[in-house]
mmCIF file of C-alpha atoms in Angstrom:
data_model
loop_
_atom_site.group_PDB
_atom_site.id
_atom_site.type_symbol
_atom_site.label_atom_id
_atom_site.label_comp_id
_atom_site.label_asym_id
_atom_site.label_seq_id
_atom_site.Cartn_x
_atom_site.Cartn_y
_atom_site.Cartn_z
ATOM 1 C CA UNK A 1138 -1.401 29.103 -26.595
ATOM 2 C CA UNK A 1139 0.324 29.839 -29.920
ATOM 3 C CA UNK A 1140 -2.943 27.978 -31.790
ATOM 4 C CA UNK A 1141 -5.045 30.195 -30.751
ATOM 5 C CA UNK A 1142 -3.054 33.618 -32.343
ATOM 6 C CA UNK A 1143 -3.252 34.417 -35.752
ATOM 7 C CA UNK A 1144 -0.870 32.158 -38.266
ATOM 8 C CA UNK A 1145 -0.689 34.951 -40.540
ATOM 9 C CA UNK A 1146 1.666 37.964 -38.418
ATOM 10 C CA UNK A 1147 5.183 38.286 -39.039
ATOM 11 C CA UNK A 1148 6.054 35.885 -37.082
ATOM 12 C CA UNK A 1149 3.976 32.847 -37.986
ATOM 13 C CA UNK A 1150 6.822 30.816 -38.597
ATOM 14 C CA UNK A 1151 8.191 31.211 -35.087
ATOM 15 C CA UNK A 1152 4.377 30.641 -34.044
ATOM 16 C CA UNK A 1153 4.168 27.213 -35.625
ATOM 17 C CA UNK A 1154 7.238 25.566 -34.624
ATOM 18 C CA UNK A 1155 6.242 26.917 -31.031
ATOM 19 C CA UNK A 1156 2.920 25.168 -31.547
ATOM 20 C CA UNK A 1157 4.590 22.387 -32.914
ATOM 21 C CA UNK A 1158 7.317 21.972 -30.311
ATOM 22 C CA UNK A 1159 4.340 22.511 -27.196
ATOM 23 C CA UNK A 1160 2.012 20.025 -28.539
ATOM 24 C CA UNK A 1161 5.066 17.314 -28.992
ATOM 25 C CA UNK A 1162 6.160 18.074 -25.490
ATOM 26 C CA UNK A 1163 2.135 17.527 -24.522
ATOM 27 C CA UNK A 1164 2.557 14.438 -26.081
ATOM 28 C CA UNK A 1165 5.610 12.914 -24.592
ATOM 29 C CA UNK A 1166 3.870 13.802 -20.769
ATOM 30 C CA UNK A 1167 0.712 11.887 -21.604
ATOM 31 C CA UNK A 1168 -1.230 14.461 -22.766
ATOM 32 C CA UNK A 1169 -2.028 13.713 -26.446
ATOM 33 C CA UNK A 1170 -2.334 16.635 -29.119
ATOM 34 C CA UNK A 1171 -5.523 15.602 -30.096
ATOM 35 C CA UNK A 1172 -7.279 16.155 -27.043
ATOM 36 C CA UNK A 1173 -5.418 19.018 -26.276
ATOM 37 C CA UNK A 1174 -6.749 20.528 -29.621
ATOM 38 C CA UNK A 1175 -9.503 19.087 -30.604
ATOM 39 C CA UNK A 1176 -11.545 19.037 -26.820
ATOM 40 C CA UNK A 1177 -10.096 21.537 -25.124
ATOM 41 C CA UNK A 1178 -9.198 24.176 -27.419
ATOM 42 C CA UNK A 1179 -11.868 23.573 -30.045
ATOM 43 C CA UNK A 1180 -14.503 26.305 -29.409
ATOM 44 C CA UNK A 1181 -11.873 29.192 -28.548
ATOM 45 C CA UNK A 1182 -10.382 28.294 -32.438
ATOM 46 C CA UNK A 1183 -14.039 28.135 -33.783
ATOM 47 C CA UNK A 1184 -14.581 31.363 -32.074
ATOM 48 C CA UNK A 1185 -11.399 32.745 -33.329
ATOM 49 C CA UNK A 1186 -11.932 32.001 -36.847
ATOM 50 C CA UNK A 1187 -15.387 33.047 -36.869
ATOM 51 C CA UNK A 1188 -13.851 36.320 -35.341
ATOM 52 C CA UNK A 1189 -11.301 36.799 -38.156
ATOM 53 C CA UNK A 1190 -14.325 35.846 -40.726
ATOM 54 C CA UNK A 1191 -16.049 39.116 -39.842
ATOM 55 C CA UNK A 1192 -12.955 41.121 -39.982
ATOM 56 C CA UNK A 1193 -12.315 40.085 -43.258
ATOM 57 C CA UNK A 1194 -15.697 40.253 -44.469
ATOM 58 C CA UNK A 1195 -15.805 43.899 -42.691
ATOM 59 C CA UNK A 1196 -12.938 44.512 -44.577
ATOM 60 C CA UNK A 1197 -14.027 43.740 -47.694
ATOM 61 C CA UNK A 1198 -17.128 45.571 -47.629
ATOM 62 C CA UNK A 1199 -15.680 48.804 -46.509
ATOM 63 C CA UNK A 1200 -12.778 48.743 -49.072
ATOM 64 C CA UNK A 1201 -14.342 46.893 -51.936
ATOM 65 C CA UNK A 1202 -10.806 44.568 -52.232
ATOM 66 C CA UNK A 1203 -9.259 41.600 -51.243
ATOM 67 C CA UNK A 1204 -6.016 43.530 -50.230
ATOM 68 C CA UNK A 1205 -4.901 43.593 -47.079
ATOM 69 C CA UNK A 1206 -6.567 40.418 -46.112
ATOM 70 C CA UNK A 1207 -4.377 37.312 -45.347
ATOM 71 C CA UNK A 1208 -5.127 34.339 -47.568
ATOM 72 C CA UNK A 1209 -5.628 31.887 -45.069
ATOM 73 C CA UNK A 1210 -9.012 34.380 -43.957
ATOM 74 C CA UNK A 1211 -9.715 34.925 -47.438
ATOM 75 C CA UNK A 1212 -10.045 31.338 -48.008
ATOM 76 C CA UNK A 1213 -12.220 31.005 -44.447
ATOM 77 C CA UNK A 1214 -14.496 34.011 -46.284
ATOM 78 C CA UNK A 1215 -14.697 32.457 -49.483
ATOM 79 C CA UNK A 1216 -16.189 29.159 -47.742
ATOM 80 C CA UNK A 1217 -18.403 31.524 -45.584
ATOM 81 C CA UNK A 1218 -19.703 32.895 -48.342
ATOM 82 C CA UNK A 1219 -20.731 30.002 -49.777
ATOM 83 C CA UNK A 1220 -21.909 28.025 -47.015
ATOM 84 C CA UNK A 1221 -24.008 30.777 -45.692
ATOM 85 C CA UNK A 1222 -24.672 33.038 -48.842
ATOM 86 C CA UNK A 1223 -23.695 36.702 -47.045
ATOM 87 C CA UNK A 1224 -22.329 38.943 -49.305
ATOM 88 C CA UNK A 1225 -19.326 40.715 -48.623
ATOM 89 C CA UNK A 1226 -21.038 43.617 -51.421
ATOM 90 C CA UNK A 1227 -24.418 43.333 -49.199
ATOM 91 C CA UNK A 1228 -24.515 46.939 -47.383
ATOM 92 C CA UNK A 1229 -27.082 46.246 -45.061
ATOM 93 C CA UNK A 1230 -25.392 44.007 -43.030
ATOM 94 C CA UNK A 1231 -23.043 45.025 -40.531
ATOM 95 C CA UNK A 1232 -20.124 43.706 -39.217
ATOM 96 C CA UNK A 1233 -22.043 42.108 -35.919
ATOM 97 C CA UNK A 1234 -24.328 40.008 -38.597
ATOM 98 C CA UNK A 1235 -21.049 39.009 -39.934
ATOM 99 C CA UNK A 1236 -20.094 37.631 -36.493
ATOM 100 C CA UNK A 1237 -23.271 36.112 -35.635
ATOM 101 C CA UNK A 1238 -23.960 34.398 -39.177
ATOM 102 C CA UNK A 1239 -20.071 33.156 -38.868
ATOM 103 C CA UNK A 1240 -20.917 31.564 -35.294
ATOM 104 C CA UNK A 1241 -23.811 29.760 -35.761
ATOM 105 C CA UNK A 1242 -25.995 27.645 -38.333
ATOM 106 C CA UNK A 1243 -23.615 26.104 -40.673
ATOM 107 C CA UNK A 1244 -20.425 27.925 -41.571
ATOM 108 C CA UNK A 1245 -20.210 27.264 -37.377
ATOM 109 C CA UNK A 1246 -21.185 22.828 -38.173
ATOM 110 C CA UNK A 1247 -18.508 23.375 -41.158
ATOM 111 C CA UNK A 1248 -15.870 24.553 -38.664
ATOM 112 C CA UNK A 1249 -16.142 21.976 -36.008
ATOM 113 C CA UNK A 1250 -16.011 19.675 -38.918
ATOM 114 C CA UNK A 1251 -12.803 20.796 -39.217
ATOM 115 C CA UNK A 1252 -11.637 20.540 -36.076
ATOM 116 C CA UNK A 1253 -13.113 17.268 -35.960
ATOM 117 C CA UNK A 1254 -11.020 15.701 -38.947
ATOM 118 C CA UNK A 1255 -7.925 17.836 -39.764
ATOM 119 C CA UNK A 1256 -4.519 16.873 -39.337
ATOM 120 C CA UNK A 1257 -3.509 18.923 -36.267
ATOM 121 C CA UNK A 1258 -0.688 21.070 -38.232
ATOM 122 C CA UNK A 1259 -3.500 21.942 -40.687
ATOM 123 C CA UNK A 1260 -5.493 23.580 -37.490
ATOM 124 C CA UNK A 1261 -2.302 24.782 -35.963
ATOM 125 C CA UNK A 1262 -1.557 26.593 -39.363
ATOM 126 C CA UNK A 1263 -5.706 27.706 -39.806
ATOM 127 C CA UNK A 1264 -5.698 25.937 -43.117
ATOM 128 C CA UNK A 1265 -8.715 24.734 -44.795
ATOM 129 C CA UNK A 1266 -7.964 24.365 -48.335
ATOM 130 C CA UNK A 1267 -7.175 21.289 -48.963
ATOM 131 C CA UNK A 1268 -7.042 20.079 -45.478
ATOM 132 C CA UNK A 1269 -5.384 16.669 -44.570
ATOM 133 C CA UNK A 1270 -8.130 14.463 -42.981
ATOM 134 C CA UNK A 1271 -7.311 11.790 -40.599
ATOM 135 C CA UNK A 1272 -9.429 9.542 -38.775
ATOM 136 C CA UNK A 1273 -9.019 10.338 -34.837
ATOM 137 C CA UNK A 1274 -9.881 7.510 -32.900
ATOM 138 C CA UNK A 1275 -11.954 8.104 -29.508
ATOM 139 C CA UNK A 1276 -9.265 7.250 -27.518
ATOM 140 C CA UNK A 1277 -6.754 9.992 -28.210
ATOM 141 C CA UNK A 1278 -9.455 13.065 -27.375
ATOM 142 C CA UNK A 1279 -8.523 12.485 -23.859
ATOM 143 C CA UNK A 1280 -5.905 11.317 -21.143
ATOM 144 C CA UNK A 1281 -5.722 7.677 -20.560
ATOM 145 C CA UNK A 1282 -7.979 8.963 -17.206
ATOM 146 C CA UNK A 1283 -11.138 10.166 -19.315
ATOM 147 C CA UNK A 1284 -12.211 13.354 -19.793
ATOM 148 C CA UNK A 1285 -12.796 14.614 -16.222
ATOM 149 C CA UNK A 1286 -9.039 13.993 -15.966
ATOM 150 C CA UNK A 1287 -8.220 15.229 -18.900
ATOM 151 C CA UNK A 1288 -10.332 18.576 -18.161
ATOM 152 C CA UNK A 1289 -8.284 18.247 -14.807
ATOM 153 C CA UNK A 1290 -4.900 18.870 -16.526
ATOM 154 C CA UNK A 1291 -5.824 21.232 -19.284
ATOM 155 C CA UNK A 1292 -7.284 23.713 -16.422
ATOM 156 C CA UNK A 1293 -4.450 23.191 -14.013
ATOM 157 C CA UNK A 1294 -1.901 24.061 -16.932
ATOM 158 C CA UNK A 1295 -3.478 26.626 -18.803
ATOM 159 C CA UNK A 1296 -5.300 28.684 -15.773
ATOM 160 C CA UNK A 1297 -3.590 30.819 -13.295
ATOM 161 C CA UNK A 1298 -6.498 30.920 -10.545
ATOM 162 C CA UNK A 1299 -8.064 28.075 -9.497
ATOM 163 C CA UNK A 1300 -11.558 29.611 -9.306
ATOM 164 C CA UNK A 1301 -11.607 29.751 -12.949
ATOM 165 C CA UNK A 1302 -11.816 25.574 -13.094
ATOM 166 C CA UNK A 1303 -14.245 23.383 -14.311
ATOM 167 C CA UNK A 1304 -15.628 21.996 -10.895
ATOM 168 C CA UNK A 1305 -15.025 18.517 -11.564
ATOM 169 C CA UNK A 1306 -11.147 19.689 -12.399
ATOM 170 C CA UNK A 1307 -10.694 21.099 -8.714
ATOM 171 C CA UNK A 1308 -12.468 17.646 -7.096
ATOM 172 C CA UNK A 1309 -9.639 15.982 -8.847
ATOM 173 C CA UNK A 1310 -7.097 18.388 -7.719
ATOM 174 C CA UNK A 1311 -8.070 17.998 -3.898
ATOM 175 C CA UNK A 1312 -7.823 14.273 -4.614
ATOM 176 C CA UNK A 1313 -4.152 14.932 -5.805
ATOM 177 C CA UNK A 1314 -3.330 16.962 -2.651
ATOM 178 C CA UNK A 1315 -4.514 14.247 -0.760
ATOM 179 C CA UNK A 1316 -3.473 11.025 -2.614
ATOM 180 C CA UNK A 1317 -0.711 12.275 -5.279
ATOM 181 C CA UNK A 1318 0.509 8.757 -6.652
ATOM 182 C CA UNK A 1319 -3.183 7.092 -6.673
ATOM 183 C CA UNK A 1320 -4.201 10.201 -8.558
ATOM 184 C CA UNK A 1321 -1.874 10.457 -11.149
ATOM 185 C CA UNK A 1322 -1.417 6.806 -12.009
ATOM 186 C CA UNK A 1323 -5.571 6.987 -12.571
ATOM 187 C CA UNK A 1324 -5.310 10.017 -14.402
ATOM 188 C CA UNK A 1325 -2.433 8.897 -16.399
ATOM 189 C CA UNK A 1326 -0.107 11.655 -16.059
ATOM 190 C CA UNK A 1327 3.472 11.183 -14.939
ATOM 191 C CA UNK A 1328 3.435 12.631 -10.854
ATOM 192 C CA UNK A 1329 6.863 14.542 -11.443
ATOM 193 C CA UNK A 1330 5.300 16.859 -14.248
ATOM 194 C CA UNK A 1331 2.111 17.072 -12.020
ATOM 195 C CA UNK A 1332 4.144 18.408 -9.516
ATOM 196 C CA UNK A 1333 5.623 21.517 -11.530
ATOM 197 C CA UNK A 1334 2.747 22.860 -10.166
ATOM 198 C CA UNK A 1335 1.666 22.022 -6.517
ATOM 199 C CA UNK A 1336 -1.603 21.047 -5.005
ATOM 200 C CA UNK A 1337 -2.847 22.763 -1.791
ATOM 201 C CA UNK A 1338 -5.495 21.248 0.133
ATOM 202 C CA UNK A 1339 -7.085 24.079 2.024
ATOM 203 C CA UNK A 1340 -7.062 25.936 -1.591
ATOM 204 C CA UNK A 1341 -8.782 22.993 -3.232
ATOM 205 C CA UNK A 1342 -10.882 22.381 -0.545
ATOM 206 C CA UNK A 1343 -12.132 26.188 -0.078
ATOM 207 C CA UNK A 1344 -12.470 25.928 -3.901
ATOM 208 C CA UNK A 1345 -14.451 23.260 -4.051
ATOM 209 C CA UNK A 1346 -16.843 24.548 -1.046
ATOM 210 C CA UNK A 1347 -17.590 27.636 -2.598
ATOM 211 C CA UNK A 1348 -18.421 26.070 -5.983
ATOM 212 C CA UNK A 1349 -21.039 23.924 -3.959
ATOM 213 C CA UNK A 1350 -22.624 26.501 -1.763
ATOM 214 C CA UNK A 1351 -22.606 30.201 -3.314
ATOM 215 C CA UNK A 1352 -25.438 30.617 -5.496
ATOM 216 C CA UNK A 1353 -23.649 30.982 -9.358
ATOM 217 C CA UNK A 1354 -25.964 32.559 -12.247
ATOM 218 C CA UNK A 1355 -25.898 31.660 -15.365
ATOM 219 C CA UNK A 1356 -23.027 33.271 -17.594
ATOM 220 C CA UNK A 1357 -25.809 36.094 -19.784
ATOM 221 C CA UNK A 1358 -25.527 35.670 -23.082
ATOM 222 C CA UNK A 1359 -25.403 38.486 -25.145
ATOM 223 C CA UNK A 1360 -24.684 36.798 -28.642
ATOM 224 C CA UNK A 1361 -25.591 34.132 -30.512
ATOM 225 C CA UNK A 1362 -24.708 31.906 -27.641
ATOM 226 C CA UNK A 1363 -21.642 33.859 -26.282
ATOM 227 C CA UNK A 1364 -21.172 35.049 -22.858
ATOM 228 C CA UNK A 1365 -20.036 38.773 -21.926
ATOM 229 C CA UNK A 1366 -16.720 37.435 -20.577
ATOM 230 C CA UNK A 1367 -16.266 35.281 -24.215
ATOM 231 C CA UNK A 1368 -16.924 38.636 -26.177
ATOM 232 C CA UNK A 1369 -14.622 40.278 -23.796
ATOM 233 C CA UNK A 1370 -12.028 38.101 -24.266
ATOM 234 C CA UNK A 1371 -12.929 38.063 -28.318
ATOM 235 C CA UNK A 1372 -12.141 41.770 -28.422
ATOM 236 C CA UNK A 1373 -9.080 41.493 -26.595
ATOM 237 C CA UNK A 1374 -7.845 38.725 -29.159
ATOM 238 C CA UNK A 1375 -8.616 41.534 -32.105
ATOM 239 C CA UNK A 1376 -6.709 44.424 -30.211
ATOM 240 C CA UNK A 1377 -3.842 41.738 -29.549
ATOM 241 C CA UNK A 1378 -3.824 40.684 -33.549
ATOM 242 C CA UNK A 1379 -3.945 44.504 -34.476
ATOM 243 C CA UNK A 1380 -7.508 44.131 -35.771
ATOM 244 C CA UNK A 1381 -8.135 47.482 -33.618
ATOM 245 C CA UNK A 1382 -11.051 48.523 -36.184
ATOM 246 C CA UNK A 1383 -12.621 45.165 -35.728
ATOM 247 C CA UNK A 1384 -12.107 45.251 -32.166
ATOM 248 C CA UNK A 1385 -13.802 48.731 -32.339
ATOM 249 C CA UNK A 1386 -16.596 47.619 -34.760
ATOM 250 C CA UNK A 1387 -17.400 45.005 -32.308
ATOM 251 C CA UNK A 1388 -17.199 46.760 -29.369
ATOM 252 C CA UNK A 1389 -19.739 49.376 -30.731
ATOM 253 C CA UNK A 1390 -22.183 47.113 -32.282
ATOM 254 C CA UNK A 1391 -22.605 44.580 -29.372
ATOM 255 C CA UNK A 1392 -22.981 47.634 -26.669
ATOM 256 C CA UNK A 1393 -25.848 49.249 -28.767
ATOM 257 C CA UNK A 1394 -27.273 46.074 -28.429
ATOM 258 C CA UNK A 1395 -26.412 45.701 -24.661
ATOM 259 C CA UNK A 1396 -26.496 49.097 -23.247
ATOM 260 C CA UNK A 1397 -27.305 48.211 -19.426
ATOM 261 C CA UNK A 1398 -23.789 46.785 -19.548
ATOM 262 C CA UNK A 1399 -21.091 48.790 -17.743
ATOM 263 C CA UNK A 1400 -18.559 46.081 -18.449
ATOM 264 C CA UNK A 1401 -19.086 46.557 -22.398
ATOM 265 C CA UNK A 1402 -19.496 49.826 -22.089
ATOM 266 C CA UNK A 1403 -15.454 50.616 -20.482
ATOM 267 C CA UNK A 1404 -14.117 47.962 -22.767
ATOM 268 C CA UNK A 1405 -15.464 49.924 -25.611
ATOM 269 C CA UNK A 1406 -13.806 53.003 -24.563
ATOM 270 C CA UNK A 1407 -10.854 51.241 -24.413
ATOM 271 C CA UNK A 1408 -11.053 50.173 -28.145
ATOM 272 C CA UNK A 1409 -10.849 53.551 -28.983
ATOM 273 C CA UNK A 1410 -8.433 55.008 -26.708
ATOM 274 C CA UNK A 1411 -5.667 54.748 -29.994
ATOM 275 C CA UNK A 1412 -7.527 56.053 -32.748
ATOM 276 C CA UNK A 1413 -10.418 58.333 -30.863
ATOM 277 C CA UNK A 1414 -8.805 59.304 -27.297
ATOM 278 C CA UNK A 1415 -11.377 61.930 -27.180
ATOM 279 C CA UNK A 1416 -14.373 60.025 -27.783
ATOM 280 C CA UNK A 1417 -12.823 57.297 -25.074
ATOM 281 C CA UNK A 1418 -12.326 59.969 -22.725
ATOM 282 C CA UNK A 1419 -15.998 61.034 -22.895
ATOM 283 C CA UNK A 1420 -17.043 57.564 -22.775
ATOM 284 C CA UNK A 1421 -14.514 57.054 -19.645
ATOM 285 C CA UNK A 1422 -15.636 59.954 -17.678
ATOM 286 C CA UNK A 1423 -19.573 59.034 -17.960
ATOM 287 C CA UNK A 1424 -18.750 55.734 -16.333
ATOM 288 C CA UNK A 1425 -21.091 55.545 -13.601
ATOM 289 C CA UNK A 1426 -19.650 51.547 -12.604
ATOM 290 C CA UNK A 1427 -17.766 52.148 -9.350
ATOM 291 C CA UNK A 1428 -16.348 48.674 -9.654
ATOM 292 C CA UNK A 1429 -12.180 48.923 -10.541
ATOM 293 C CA UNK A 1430 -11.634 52.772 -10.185
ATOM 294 C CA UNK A 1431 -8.060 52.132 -10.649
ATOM 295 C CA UNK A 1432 -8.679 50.658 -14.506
ATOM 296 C CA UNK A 1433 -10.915 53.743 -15.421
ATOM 297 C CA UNK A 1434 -8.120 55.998 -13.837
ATOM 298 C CA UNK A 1435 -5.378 54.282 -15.803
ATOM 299 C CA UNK A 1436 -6.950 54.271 -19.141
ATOM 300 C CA UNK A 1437 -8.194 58.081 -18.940
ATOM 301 C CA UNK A 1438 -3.946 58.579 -18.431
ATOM 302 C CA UNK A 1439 -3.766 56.318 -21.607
ATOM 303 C CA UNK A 1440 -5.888 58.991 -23.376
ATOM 304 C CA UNK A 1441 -3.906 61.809 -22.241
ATOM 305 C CA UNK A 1442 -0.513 60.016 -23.497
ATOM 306 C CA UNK A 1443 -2.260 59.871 -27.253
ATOM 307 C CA UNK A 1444 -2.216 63.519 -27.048
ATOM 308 C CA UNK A 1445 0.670 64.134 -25.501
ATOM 309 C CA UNK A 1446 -1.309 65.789 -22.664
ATOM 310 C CA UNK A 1447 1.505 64.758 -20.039
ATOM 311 C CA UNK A 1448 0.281 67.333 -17.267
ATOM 312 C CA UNK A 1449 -2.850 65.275 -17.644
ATOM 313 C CA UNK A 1450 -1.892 62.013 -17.633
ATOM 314 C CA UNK A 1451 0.423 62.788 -14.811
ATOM 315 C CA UNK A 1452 -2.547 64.238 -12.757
ATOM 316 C CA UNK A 1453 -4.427 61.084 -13.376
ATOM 317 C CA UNK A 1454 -1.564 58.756 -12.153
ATOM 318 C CA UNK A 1455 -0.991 60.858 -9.180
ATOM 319 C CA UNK A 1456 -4.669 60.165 -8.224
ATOM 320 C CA UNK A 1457 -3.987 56.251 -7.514
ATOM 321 C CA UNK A 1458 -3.095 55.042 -4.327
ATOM 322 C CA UNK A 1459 -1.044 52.409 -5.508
ATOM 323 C CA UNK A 1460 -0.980 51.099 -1.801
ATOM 324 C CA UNK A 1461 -4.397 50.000 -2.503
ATOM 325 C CA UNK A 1462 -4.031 48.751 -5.913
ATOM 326 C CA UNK A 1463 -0.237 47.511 -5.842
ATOM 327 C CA UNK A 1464 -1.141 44.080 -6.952
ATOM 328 C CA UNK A 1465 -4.366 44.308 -9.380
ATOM 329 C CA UNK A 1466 -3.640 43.019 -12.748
ATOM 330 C CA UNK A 1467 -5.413 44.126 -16.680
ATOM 331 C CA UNK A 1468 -4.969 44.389 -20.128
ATOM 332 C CA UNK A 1469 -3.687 47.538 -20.774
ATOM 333 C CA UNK A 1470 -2.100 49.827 -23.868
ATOM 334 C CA UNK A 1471 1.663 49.733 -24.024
ATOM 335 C CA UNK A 1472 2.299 53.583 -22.542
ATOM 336 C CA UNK A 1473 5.271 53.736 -24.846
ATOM 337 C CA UNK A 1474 3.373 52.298 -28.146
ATOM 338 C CA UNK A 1475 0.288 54.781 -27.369
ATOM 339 C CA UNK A 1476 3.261 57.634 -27.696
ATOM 340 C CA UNK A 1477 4.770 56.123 -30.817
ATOM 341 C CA UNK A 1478 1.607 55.656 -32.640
ATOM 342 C CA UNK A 1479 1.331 52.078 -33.146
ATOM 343 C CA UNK A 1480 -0.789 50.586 -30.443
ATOM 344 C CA UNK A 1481 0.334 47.367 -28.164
ATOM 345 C CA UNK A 1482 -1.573 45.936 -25.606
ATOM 346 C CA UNK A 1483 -0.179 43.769 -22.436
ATOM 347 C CA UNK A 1484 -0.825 42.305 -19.321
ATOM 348 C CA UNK A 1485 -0.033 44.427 -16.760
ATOM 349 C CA UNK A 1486 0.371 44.785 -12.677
ATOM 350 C CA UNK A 1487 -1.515 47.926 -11.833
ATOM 351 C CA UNK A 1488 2.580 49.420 -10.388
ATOM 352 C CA UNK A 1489 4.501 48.375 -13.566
ATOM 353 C CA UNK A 1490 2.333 50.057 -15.827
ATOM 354 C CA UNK A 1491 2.178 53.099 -13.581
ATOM 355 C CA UNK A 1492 6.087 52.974 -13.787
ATOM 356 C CA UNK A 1493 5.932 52.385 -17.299
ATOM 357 C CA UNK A 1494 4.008 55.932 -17.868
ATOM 358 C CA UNK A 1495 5.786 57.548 -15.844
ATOM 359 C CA UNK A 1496 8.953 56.867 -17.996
ATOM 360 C CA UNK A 1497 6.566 58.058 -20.981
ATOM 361 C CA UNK A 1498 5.830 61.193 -19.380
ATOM 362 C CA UNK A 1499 9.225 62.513 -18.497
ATOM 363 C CA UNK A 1500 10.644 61.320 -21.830
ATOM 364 C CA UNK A 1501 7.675 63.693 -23.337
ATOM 365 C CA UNK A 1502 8.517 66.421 -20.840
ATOM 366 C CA UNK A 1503 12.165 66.492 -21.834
ATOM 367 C CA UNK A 1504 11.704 66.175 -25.532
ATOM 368 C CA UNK A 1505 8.740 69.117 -25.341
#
């Protein structure tokens, strides 16, 4: 979801006519832009922004100048600022405050504002001087089905496992195994596009059983309303937008405040497998979680590659039964980025990132 990246890397041009282009295609299936936006998408951009906001503010604290931040977050700072009267020059804050003061109270009211009443291209481009606002009538903030449907086809398009749906979403999915036409003609949504992606009954129905009957905690959370997974995936959008020190910064700050959490705890070693492979590799091999062996194995070989410790990394790798991993998936550091010194992070299958290294390793061991 090109929205949700940040409008200001090299390729933000490409970004918003992909934005553009998906939203007008949305639109021509039933599925209008505004609810796609403005419903579904509107606390991941709120979270986003407030995100950036820190980084920038971070930024500016550290270096004492506006250079090197992109306008469109210097103008999200400068309203920051004055809505909630933190000083970038204010040393006793940290970058954490940042985040928390920047998602909550009212820099947060100012930003769903926004997303209330901008002219979608203004959100799509992150733009709040000046905005365009338009008056969105109720009507177009979901399918012609309500929002239950509407839920139902944002979740079915935009998530790969089915477990991850709203419950509600996979009621109306079993309903669509079992009564396709019915379905989509309430929900509004033209049946052949439904149909891109199939519905299974046993899978809805197994869904929809377990949802009922296993007992579910709460989602903890850890930060100013935020749950682990939410920070998780926040972190992941810095790394992604090559804000590695305000992934880092984050990473730190929220496990001091959460150290009973192994979770935080490997992600934050992962932060700093780039810049600090040593520290990550101390942090790595102190993991005491026993959950995902494979992921701790794979990014102590990602520490190894920093250094060009191929004997090391090769030891590592040779430790997985890939048998018994083959088909586990993770963000991970591009092997050949960690080699070249400018970090990348993807979405890998636990065997094509092993493959990947390996090609790392014996284009290291020929070139030593």
């Amino acid at each position: 979801m090109n929205i949700l990246s940040v409008p200001w890397t090299h390729s933000g041009l490409k970004r918003m006519i992909w934005a553009t282009s998906s939203l007008a295609r949305l639109a021509e299936r039933g599925v209008p832009a505004d609810a796609f936006v403005r419903t579904h998408l509107a606390d991941r951009i709120r979270r986003k922004i407030a995100l950036h906001v820190a980084v920038a503010w971070s930024h500016f604290q550290r270096e004492g100048t506006m250079d090197g931040i992109p306008h469109q977050a210097a103008s999200w700072l400068a309203l920051f600022e004055r809505t909630v009267g933190f000083s970038s020059s204010d040393s006793s804050r940290s970058f954490l405050d940042a985040l928390i003061a920047a998602s909550t109270g009212e820099f947060r009211t100012a930003v769903e504002d926004w997303i209330k009443s901008a002219a979608i291209a203004h959100i799509a481009a992150w733009r709040i001087d000046d905005p365009l606002i338009v008056s969105v009538p109720v009507e177009a903030l979901a399918v012609k089905g309500g929002p239950e449907a509407s839920q139902w086809v944002f979740d079915r398009f935009t998530k790969t496992y089915i477990h991850e749906w709203q419950n509600e979403s996979v009621a109306w999915e079993l309903s669509f195994a079992l009564a396709s036409e019915q379905t989509a003609r309430r929900s509004g949504i033209d049946m052949r596009w439904l149909m891109e992606r199939p519905p299974s009954v046993a899978l809805s129905a197994n869904t929809l059983v377990r949802q009922h009957t296993l007992w579910a905690d709460e989602p903890d959370l850890i930060l100013s309303g935020t749950s682990e997974s939410q920070l998780m995936e926040d972190i992941l959008h810095l790394i992604y937008a090559k804000e590695i020190r305000g992934a880092q910064e984050l990473a730190t700050e929220v496990c001091s405040r959460n150290p009973g959490s192994f979770a935080l705890k490997r992600l934050r070693a992962f932060t700093l497998v780039p810049t600090d492979p040593s520290s990550a590799r101390m942090l790595l091999l102190g993991d005491q979680n026993t959950s995902e062996p494979w992921l701790r194995t794979l990014n102590l070989a990602s520490c190894a590659i920093v250094v060009r410790d191929y004997v090391s990394a090769g030891t590592y790798l040779s430790e997985l039964d890939l048998s018994e991993f083959l088909h586990e998936s993770a963000w991970l550091w591009v092997p050949s980025s960690l080699q070249k010194g400018h970090a990348e992070v993807r979405s890998y299958q636990v065997d094509a990132w092993v493959m990947a290294a390996r090609d790392v390793l014996e284009a290291g061991k020929l070139s030593n």
